[in-house]
PDB file of C-alpha atoms in Angstrom:
ATOM      1  CA  MET A   1      19.002   5.377   4.435  1.00 49.00           C
ATOM      2  CA  GLN A   2      15.706   5.903   6.264  1.00 59.00           C
ATOM      3  CA  GLU A   3      14.959   3.350   8.974  1.00 75.00           C
ATOM      4  CA  GLN A   4      12.149   1.002   8.067  1.00 86.00           C
ATOM      5  CA  LYS A   5       9.073   1.202  10.278  1.00 93.00           C
ATOM      6  CA  ILE A   6       7.383  -1.995   9.061  1.00 96.00           C
ATOM      7  CA  ILE A   7       8.557  -5.370  10.380  1.00 95.00           C
ATOM      8  CA  ILE A   8       7.466  -8.516   8.521  1.00 97.00           C
ATOM      9  CA  GLN A   9       7.697 -12.053   9.897  1.00 97.00           C
ATOM     10  CA  LYS A  10       6.614 -15.121   7.929  1.00 97.00           C
ATOM     11  CA  GLU A  11       5.913 -18.572   9.328  1.00 96.00           C
ATOM     12  CA  ASN A  12       3.564 -21.441   8.440  1.00 96.00           C
ATOM     13  CA  HIS A  13       1.829 -19.504   5.641  1.00 97.00           C
ATOM     14  CA  ILE A  14       1.149 -16.548   7.985  1.00 98.00           C
ATOM     15  CA  ALA A  15       2.729 -13.098   7.646  1.00 98.00           C
ATOM     16  CA  THR A  16       2.793 -10.813  10.685  1.00 98.00           C
ATOM     17  CA  VAL A  17       3.151  -7.137   9.794  1.00 98.00           C
ATOM     18  CA  THR A  18       4.109  -4.846  12.688  1.00 97.00           C
ATOM     19  CA  ILE A  19       4.083  -1.054  12.484  1.00 97.00           C
ATOM     20  CA  SER A  20       6.984   0.056  14.652  1.00 94.00           C
ATOM     21  CA  GLU A  21       7.323   3.732  15.499  1.00 92.00           C
ATOM     22  CA  PRO A  22       6.870   3.721  19.292  1.00 89.00           C
ATOM     23  CA  LYS A  23       7.979   7.349  19.703  1.00 91.00           C
ATOM     24  CA  THR A  24       4.723   8.496  18.075  1.00 92.00           C
ATOM     25  CA  LEU A  25       2.618   5.495  19.173  1.00 94.00           C
ATOM     26  CA  ASN A  26       2.887   4.235  15.577  1.00 93.00           C
ATOM     27  CA  ALA A  27       1.175   7.311  14.122  1.00 90.00           C
ATOM     28  CA  LEU A  28       0.883   7.135  10.337  1.00 94.00           C
ATOM     29  CA  ASN A  29       3.048   9.484   8.295  1.00 94.00           C
ATOM     30  CA  SER A  30       3.744   9.502   4.570  1.00 94.00           C
ATOM     31  CA  GLY A  31       6.748   7.216   4.960  1.00 94.00           C
ATOM     32  CA  ILE A  32       4.840   4.557   6.902  1.00 95.00           C
ATOM     33  CA  LEU A  33       1.954   4.698   4.423  1.00 96.00           C
ATOM     34  CA  GLN A  34       4.435   4.171   1.590  1.00 96.00           C
ATOM     35  CA  GLU A  35       5.960   1.187   3.404  1.00 96.00           C
ATOM     36  CA  LEU A  36       2.518  -0.317   4.043  1.00 97.00           C
ATOM     37  CA  ASP A  37       1.686   0.147   0.377  1.00 97.00           C
ATOM     38  CA  ALA A  38       4.799  -1.737  -0.748  1.00 97.00           C
ATOM     39  CA  THR A  39       4.364  -4.393   1.960  1.00 97.00           C
ATOM     40  CA  PHE A  40       0.847  -5.317   0.879  1.00 97.00           C
ATOM     41  CA  ASP A  41       1.830  -5.321  -2.790  1.00 97.00           C
ATOM     42  CA  ALA A  42       4.496  -7.887  -1.967  1.00 97.00           C
ATOM     43  CA  LEU A  43       2.308 -10.003   0.311  1.00 98.00           C
ATOM     44  CA  ALA A  44      -0.601 -10.049  -2.138  1.00 97.00           C
ATOM     45  CA  ALA A  45       1.749 -11.569  -4.717  1.00 97.00           C
ATOM     46  CA  ASP A  46       3.270 -14.107  -2.314  1.00 96.00           C
ATOM     47  CA  LYS A  47       1.553 -17.448  -2.969  1.00 95.00           C
ATOM     48  CA  GLU A  48       3.027 -18.938   0.212  1.00 96.00           C
ATOM     49  CA  ILE A  49       1.165 -16.465   2.422  1.00 98.00           C
ATOM     50  CA  ARG A  50      -2.433 -17.381   3.220  1.00 98.00           C
ATOM     51  CA  VAL A  51      -3.221 -15.032   6.124  1.00 98.00           C
ATOM     52  CA  ILE A  52      -1.847 -11.655   7.221  1.00 98.00           C
ATOM     53  CA  ILE A  53      -1.789 -10.341  10.798  1.00 98.00           C
ATOM     54  CA  LEU A  54      -1.466  -6.566  11.201  1.00 98.00           C
ATOM     55  CA  THR A  55      -0.469  -5.072  14.552  1.00 98.00           C
ATOM     56  CA  GLY A  56       1.488  -2.279  16.209  1.00 97.00           C
ATOM     57  CA  ALA A  57       4.637  -2.293  18.300  1.00 95.00           C
ATOM     58  CA  ASP A  58       4.716  -1.582  22.010  1.00 89.00           C
ATOM     59  CA  ARG A  59       1.452  -0.344  23.607  1.00 88.00           C
ATOM     60  CA  SER A  60      -0.301   1.071  20.553  1.00 94.00           C
ATOM     61  CA  PHE A  61      -1.881  -0.309  17.403  1.00 96.00           C
ATOM     62  CA  VAL A  62      -1.871   3.018  15.575  1.00 95.00           C
ATOM     63  CA  ALA A  63      -2.643   6.182  17.534  1.00 93.00           C
ATOM     64  CA  GLY A  64      -3.755   8.055  14.411  1.00 89.00           C
ATOM     65  CA  ALA A  65      -2.265   9.929  11.505  1.00 87.00           C
ATOM     66  CA  ASN A  66       0.792  12.042  12.296  1.00 90.00           C
ATOM     67  CA  ILE A  67      -0.580  15.432  13.373  1.00 91.00           C
ATOM     68  CA  GLY A  68       2.846  17.046  13.133  1.00 90.00           C
ATOM     69  CA  GLU A  69       2.940  16.227   9.423  1.00 91.00           C
ATOM     70  CA  MET A  70      -0.691  17.192   8.806  1.00 90.00           C
ATOM     71  CA  SER A  71      -0.802  20.484  10.686  1.00 94.00           C
ATOM     72  CA  GLY A  72       0.814  22.591   7.975  1.00 93.00           C
ATOM     73  CA  LEU A  73      -0.856  21.064   4.926  1.00 94.00           C
ATOM     74  CA  ASN A  74      -2.763  23.177   2.427  1.00 97.00           C
ATOM     75  CA  TYR A  75      -5.824  21.998   0.472  1.00 97.00           C
ATOM     76  CA  GLU A  76      -3.914  20.209  -2.293  1.00 97.00           C
ATOM     77  CA  GLU A  77      -1.444  18.600   0.105  1.00 96.00           C
ATOM     78  CA  ALA A  78      -4.210  17.466   2.428  1.00 95.00           C
ATOM     79  CA  LYS A  79      -6.132  15.977  -0.474  1.00 97.00           C
ATOM     80  CA  ALA A  80      -3.053  14.053  -1.602  1.00 96.00           C
ATOM     81  CA  PHE A  81      -2.354  12.804   1.942  1.00 94.00           C
ATOM     82  CA  GLY A  82      -5.947  11.651   2.408  1.00 96.00           C
ATOM     83  CA  ALA A  83      -5.981  10.004  -0.998  1.00 96.00           C
ATOM     84  CA  LYS A  84      -2.756   8.144  -0.231  1.00 97.00           C
ATOM     85  CA  GLY A  85      -4.083   6.786   3.066  1.00 96.00           C
ATOM     86  CA  ALA A  86      -7.408   5.829   1.494  1.00 97.00           C
ATOM     87  CA  SER A  87      -5.635   4.070  -1.362  1.00 98.00           C
ATOM     88  CA  VAL A  88      -3.373   2.058   0.951  1.00 98.00           C
ATOM     89  CA  PHE A  89      -6.286   1.046   3.175  1.00 98.00           C
ATOM     90  CA  ARG A  90      -8.324   0.003   0.143  1.00 98.00           C
ATOM     91  CA  LYS A  91      -5.384  -2.143  -0.947  1.00 98.00           C
ATOM     92  CA  ILE A  92      -5.424  -3.836   2.461  1.00 98.00           C
ATOM     93  CA  GLU A  93      -9.196  -4.343   2.263  1.00 98.00           C
ATOM     94  CA  THR A  94      -8.964  -5.910  -1.205  1.00 97.00           C
ATOM     95  CA  CYS A  95      -5.791  -7.908  -0.530  1.00 97.00           C
ATOM     96  CA  PRO A  96      -6.501 -11.511  -1.655  1.00 97.00           C
ATOM     97  CA  GLN A  97      -5.552 -12.988   1.718  1.00 98.00           C
ATOM     98  CA  PRO A  98      -7.620 -12.391   4.848  1.00 98.00           C
ATOM     99  CA  VAL A  99      -6.131  -9.684   7.080  1.00 98.00           C
ATOM    100  CA  ILE A 100      -6.571  -9.858  10.863  1.00 98.00           C
ATOM    101  CA  ALA A 101      -6.000  -6.736  12.945  1.00 98.00           C
ATOM    102  CA  ALA A 102      -4.451  -7.528  16.331  1.00 98.00           C
ATOM    103  CA  VAL A 103      -5.398  -4.326  18.152  1.00 98.00           C
ATOM    104  CA  ASN A 104      -3.086  -4.117  21.139  1.00 96.00           C
ATOM    105  CA  GLY A 105      -3.718  -0.542  22.283  1.00 96.00           C
ATOM    106  CA  PHE A 106      -4.764   2.793  20.804  1.00 96.00           C
ATOM    107  CA  ALA A 107      -6.667   2.585  17.499  1.00 97.00           C
ATOM    108  CA  LEU A 108      -7.673   6.202  17.054  1.00 97.00           C
ATOM    109  CA  GLY A 109      -8.370   8.230  13.917  1.00 96.00           C
ATOM    110  CA  GLY A 110      -6.264   6.710  11.170  1.00 96.00           C
ATOM    111  CA  GLY A 111      -5.591   3.737  13.459  1.00 97.00           C
ATOM    112  CA  CYS A 112      -9.281   2.948  13.775  1.00 98.00           C
ATOM    113  CA  GLU A 113      -9.617   3.406  10.012  1.00 98.00           C
ATOM    114  CA  LEU A 114      -6.736   0.984   9.477  1.00 98.00           C
ATOM    115  CA  ALA A 115      -8.430  -1.621  11.667  1.00 98.00           C
ATOM    116  CA  LEU A 116     -11.669  -1.102   9.732  1.00 98.00           C
ATOM    117  CA  ALA A 117      -9.851  -1.957   6.493  1.00 98.00           C
ATOM    118  CA  CYS A 118      -8.976  -5.394   7.884  1.00 98.00           C
ATOM    119  CA  ASP A 119     -11.280  -8.398   7.556  1.00 98.00           C
ATOM    120  CA  ILE A 120     -11.303  -9.361  11.231  1.00 98.00           C
ATOM    121  CA  ARG A 121     -10.469  -7.336  14.343  1.00 98.00           C
ATOM    122  CA  ILE A 122      -9.346  -8.941  17.614  1.00 98.00           C
ATOM    123  CA  ALA A 123      -8.690  -6.517  20.434  1.00 98.00           C
ATOM    124  CA  SER A 124      -6.861  -6.518  23.731  1.00 98.00           C
ATOM    125  CA  GLU A 125      -8.939  -5.524  26.741  1.00 98.00           C
ATOM    126  CA  LYS A 126      -6.695  -2.437  26.873  1.00 97.00           C
ATOM    127  CA  ALA A 127      -7.508  -1.322  23.322  1.00 98.00           C
ATOM    128  CA  LYS A 128      -9.209   2.009  22.689  1.00 98.00           C
ATOM    129  CA  PHE A 129     -11.122   2.945  19.537  1.00 98.00           C
ATOM    130  CA  GLY A 130     -12.376   6.231  18.180  1.00 98.00           C
ATOM    131  CA  GLN A 131     -12.594   8.775  15.369  1.00 97.00           C
ATOM    132  CA  PRO A 132     -11.731  11.979  17.245  1.00 96.00           C
ATOM    133  CA  GLU A 133     -10.852  14.046  14.162  1.00 97.00           C
ATOM    134  CA  VAL A 134     -13.594  16.660  14.624  1.00 96.00           C
ATOM    135  CA  GLY A 135     -11.777  17.761  17.778  1.00 96.00           C
ATOM    136  CA  LEU A 136      -8.879  18.755  15.524  1.00 96.00           C
ATOM    137  CA  GLY A 137     -11.041  20.627  13.039  1.00 97.00           C
ATOM    138  CA  ILE A 138     -11.072  17.908  10.363  1.00 96.00           C
ATOM    139  CA  THR A 139     -13.137  14.932   9.244  1.00 96.00           C
ATOM    140  CA  PRO A 140     -11.850  11.347   9.115  1.00 97.00           C
ATOM    141  CA  GLY A 141      -9.708  11.237   5.972  1.00 96.00           C
ATOM    142  CA  PHE A 142      -8.791   7.601   5.371  1.00 97.00           C
ATOM    143  CA  SER A 143     -12.329   6.306   4.604  1.00 96.00           C
ATOM    144  CA  GLY A 144     -13.546   6.175   8.205  1.00 96.00           C
ATOM    145  CA  THR A 145     -16.908   7.775   7.425  1.00 97.00           C
ATOM    146  CA  GLN A 146     -17.539   5.062   4.843  1.00 97.00           C
ATOM    147  CA  ARG A 147     -16.356   1.873   6.524  1.00 97.00           C
ATOM    148  CA  LEU A 148     -17.506   2.659  10.054  1.00 97.00           C
ATOM    149  CA  ALA A 149     -21.079   3.345   8.904  1.00 97.00           C
ATOM    150  CA  ARG A 150     -21.118   0.161   6.846  1.00 96.00           C
ATOM    151  CA  LEU A 151     -19.843  -1.898   9.773  1.00 97.00           C
ATOM    152  CA  ILE A 152     -21.801  -0.600  12.762  1.00 97.00           C
ATOM    153  CA  GLY A 153     -24.657   1.299  11.127  1.00 96.00           C
ATOM    154  CA  PHE A 154     -25.230   4.957  10.267  1.00 96.00           C
ATOM    155  CA  ALA A 155     -26.630   6.104  13.614  1.00 97.00           C
ATOM    156  CA  LYS A 156     -23.827   4.710  15.779  1.00 97.00           C
ATOM    157  CA  ALA A 157     -21.140   5.801  13.317  1.00 98.00           C
ATOM    158  CA  LYS A 158     -22.517   9.350  13.355  1.00 98.00           C
ATOM    159  CA  GLU A 159     -22.557   9.355  17.149  1.00 98.00           C
ATOM    160  CA  LEU A 160     -18.912   8.296  17.396  1.00 98.00           C
ATOM    161  CA  ILE A 161     -17.685  10.610  14.637  1.00 98.00           C
ATOM    162  CA  PHE A 162     -19.732  13.681  15.651  1.00 98.00           C
ATOM    163  CA  THR A 163     -18.747  13.439  19.343  1.00 98.00           C
ATOM    164  CA  GLY A 164     -15.184  12.226  18.833  1.00 97.00           C
ATOM    165  CA  LYS A 165     -15.832   9.756  21.655  1.00 97.00           C
ATOM    166  CA  VAL A 166     -13.136   7.191  22.453  1.00 98.00           C
ATOM    167  CA  ILE A 167     -14.565   3.802  23.430  1.00 98.00           C
ATOM    168  CA  THR A 168     -13.204   0.745  25.207  1.00 98.00           C
ATOM    169  CA  ALA A 169     -12.669  -2.662  23.653  1.00 98.00           C
ATOM    170  CA  ALA A 170     -15.757  -3.952  25.472  1.00 98.00           C
ATOM    171  CA  GLU A 171     -17.861  -1.154  23.979  1.00 98.00           C
ATOM    172  CA  ALA A 172     -16.373  -1.849  20.548  1.00 98.00           C
ATOM    173  CA  LEU A 173     -17.385  -5.503  20.865  1.00 98.00           C
ATOM    174  CA  ALA A 174     -20.925  -4.570  21.902  1.00 98.00           C
ATOM    175  CA  ILE A 175     -21.489  -2.477  18.764  1.00 98.00           C
ATOM    176  CA  GLY A 176     -19.860  -4.954  16.380  1.00 98.00           C
ATOM    177  CA  LEU A 177     -16.695  -2.983  15.733  1.00 98.00           C
ATOM    178  CA  VAL A 178     -14.476  -5.906  16.797  1.00 98.00           C
ATOM    179  CA  ASN A 179     -14.900  -9.676  16.584  1.00 98.00           C
ATOM    180  CA  GLN A 180     -13.330 -10.624  19.910  1.00 98.00           C
ATOM    181  CA  VAL A 181     -11.808  -9.080  23.028  1.00 98.00           C
ATOM    182  CA  VAL A 182      -9.093 -11.000  24.861  1.00 98.00           C
ATOM    183  CA  ALA A 183      -6.651 -10.502  27.724  1.00 98.00           C
ATOM    184  CA  PRO A 184      -3.611  -8.424  26.673  1.00 97.00           C
ATOM    185  CA  GLU A 185      -1.179 -11.265  27.347  1.00 96.00           C
ATOM    186  CA  SER A 186      -3.258 -13.625  25.173  1.00 97.00           C
ATOM    187  CA  LEU A 187      -3.780 -11.329  22.195  1.00 98.00           C
ATOM    188  CA  MET A 188      -1.140 -12.594  19.794  1.00 97.00           C
ATOM    189  CA  GLU A 189      -1.737 -16.220  20.758  1.00 97.00           C
ATOM    190  CA  GLU A 190      -5.466 -15.867  20.035  1.00 98.00           C
ATOM    191  CA  VAL A 191      -4.823 -14.070  16.757  1.00 98.00           C
ATOM    192  CA  GLN A 192      -2.284 -16.663  15.658  1.00 98.00           C
ATOM    193  CA  THR A 193      -4.719 -19.457  16.536  1.00 98.00           C
ATOM    194  CA  MET A 194      -7.363 -17.912  14.301  1.00 98.00           C
ATOM    195  CA  ALA A 195      -4.828 -17.267  11.551  1.00 98.00           C
ATOM    196  CA  ALA A 196      -3.699 -20.899  11.698  1.00 98.00           C
ATOM    197  CA  ALA A 197      -7.316 -22.091  11.477  1.00 97.00           C
ATOM    198  CA  ILE A 198      -7.741 -20.028   8.298  1.00 98.00           C
ATOM    199  CA  ALA A 199      -4.357 -21.013   6.854  1.00 97.00           C
ATOM    200  CA  LYS A 200      -5.167 -24.729   6.955  1.00 97.00           C
ATOM    201  CA  GLN A 201      -8.239 -24.252   4.754  1.00 96.00           C
ATOM    202  CA  ALA A 202      -8.133 -24.283   0.954  1.00 97.00           C
ATOM    203  CA  PRO A 203      -6.534 -20.885   0.223  1.00 96.00           C
ATOM    204  CA  ILE A 204      -8.197 -20.313  -3.144  1.00 97.00           C
ATOM    205  CA  ALA A 205     -11.602 -21.056  -1.613  1.00 97.00           C
ATOM    206  CA  VAL A 206     -10.901 -18.662   1.280  1.00 98.00           C
ATOM    207  CA  GLN A 207      -9.813 -15.924  -1.125  1.00 97.00           C
ATOM    208  CA  LYS A 208     -12.848 -16.385  -3.349  1.00 98.00           C
ATOM    209  CA  SER A 209     -15.093 -16.290  -0.276  1.00 98.00           C
ATOM    210  CA  LYS A 210     -13.530 -12.946   0.686  1.00 97.00           C
ATOM    211  CA  GLU A 211     -14.023 -11.728  -2.879  1.00 97.00           C
ATOM    212  CA  ALA A 212     -17.686 -12.771  -2.853  1.00 97.00           C
ATOM    213  CA  ILE A 213     -18.397 -11.018   0.455  1.00 96.00           C
ATOM    214  CA  ASN A 214     -16.500  -7.817  -0.370  1.00 96.00           C
ATOM    215  CA  ASN A 215     -17.695  -7.381  -3.940  1.00 95.00           C
ATOM    216  CA  GLY A 216     -21.212  -8.668  -3.356  1.00 93.00           C
ATOM    217  CA  TRP A 217     -21.805  -6.147  -0.563  1.00 89.00           C
ATOM    218  CA  ASP A 218     -22.800  -3.329  -2.939  1.00 88.00           C
ATOM    219  CA  MET A 219     -24.695  -5.522  -5.421  1.00 94.00           C
ATOM    220  CA  ASP A 220     -28.403  -6.171  -5.272  1.00 94.00           C
ATOM    221  CA  ILE A 221     -29.174  -9.618  -3.864  1.00 96.00           C
ATOM    222  CA  ASP A 222     -29.762 -11.310  -7.231  1.00 96.00           C
ATOM    223  CA  LYS A 223     -26.492 -10.062  -8.718  1.00 96.00           C
ATOM    224  CA  GLY A 224     -24.695 -10.971  -5.510  1.00 96.00           C
ATOM    225  CA  ILE A 225     -26.046 -14.522  -5.665  1.00 96.00           C
ATOM    226  CA  ASP A 226     -25.025 -14.863  -9.314  1.00 97.00           C
ATOM    227  CA  TYR A 227     -21.556 -13.597  -8.438  1.00 96.00           C
ATOM    228  CA  GLU A 228     -21.231 -16.152  -5.643  1.00 96.00           C
ATOM    229  CA  VAL A 229     -22.347 -18.984  -7.950  1.00 97.00           C
ATOM    230  CA  GLU A 230     -19.681 -17.982 -10.484  1.00 97.00           C
ATOM    231  CA  LEU A 231     -16.928 -18.049  -7.838  1.00 97.00           C
ATOM    232  CA  PHE A 232     -18.299 -21.330  -6.449  1.00 96.00           C
ATOM    233  CA  ALA A 233     -18.049 -22.880  -9.911  1.00 97.00           C
ATOM    234  CA  ARG A 234     -14.482 -21.639 -10.393  1.00 97.00           C
ATOM    235  CA  CYS A 235     -13.442 -23.603  -7.313  1.00 97.00           C
ATOM    236  CA  PHE A 236     -14.187 -26.782  -9.271  1.00 97.00           C
ATOM    237  CA  GLU A 237     -11.300 -25.926 -11.594  1.00 97.00           C
ATOM    238  CA  THR A 238      -8.818 -26.280  -8.711  1.00 96.00           C
ATOM    239  CA  GLU A 239      -6.795 -29.206  -7.434  1.00 96.00           C
ATOM    240  CA  ASP A 240      -7.771 -28.197  -3.905  1.00 95.00           C
ATOM    241  CA  GLN A 241     -11.440 -28.943  -4.612  1.00 96.00           C
ATOM    242  CA  LYS A 242     -10.664 -32.382  -6.015  1.00 96.00           C
ATOM    243  CA  ASN A 243      -8.252 -33.243  -3.217  1.00 95.00           C
ATOM    244  CA  GLY A 244     -10.533 -31.871  -0.506  1.00 95.00           C
ATOM    245  CA  MET A 245     -13.621 -33.763  -1.624  1.00 95.00           C
ATOM    246  CA  ASN A 246     -11.717 -36.977  -2.331  1.00 94.00           C
ATOM    247  CA  ALA A 247     -10.161 -36.849   1.136  1.00 94.00           C
ATOM    248  CA  PHE A 248     -13.580 -36.251   2.693  1.00 95.00           C
ATOM    249  CA  LEU A 249     -15.098 -39.246   0.885  1.00 95.00           C
ATOM    250  CA  LYS A 250     -12.167 -41.461   1.878  1.00 93.00           C
ATOM    251  CA  LYS A 251     -12.167 -40.080   5.442  1.00 94.00           C
ATOM    252  CA  GLU A 252      -8.561 -38.960   5.035  1.00 92.00           C
ATOM    253  CA  LYS A 253      -6.784 -35.765   6.047  1.00 93.00           C
ATOM    254  CA  VAL A 254      -6.032 -33.274   3.323  1.00 91.00           C
ATOM    255  CA  GLU A 255      -3.242 -30.736   2.935  1.00 92.00           C
ATOM    256  CA  PHE A 256      -4.241 -28.004   0.532  1.00 94.00           C
ATOM    257  CA  LYS A 257      -1.669 -26.756  -1.967  1.00 93.00           C
ATOM    258  CA  GLY A 258      -3.357 -23.594  -3.160  1.00 90.00           C
ATOM    259  CA  LYS A 259      -3.680 -24.868  -6.712  1.00 94.00           C
TER     260      LYS A 259
END
């Protein structure tokens, strides 16, 4: 039986997903992509999980896609490999629960693309980001050209992709690629603190907020507003809304049930 490369820990409504293949700095191969695919299917269906943390083992987040596997691919095989990675990353992006990337080291190529698929990125001061694929004779293949441009703007995305430049965590923060940069020894504590702050909110409301932001992004403003109003109204069909507002009016604490 093949050794699993994905470690999952669950506690207090938070799932921590760790990619663990230190020999290759957690580089993504077909097996790891398949495990990530199955992992996020399971977590998306788990009503007890309200937030997901995604990180890498040892000193790397994900150093990229596995070049040893890619080097011998032909056109059809490369297309299938790219499509698989893109599909898995889209699943992460559209996962109902918020996903926080805890970027502890290298996030290059497919690793940077994986971080981009997450909702929030918190980086160690030692983290490195980049899309260096052109130096290998290829383009980004797991949606990097699409998400990076949407996140940091066309001009900066083109600069990073065309030059293959690797940037520091501080530079990533300055251009809006990451939300926060923290000391390496504080990374998981800071990420868990944010995850806990999200997990104590009404989970249906958080998920619908994510849905409104993600799906409204490509709508014109009027359609986006209508879409938000629809999701806002649906919240009033939940027990969480009734309990949350009643507790507020009575000046009591509330514990949301996700119903």
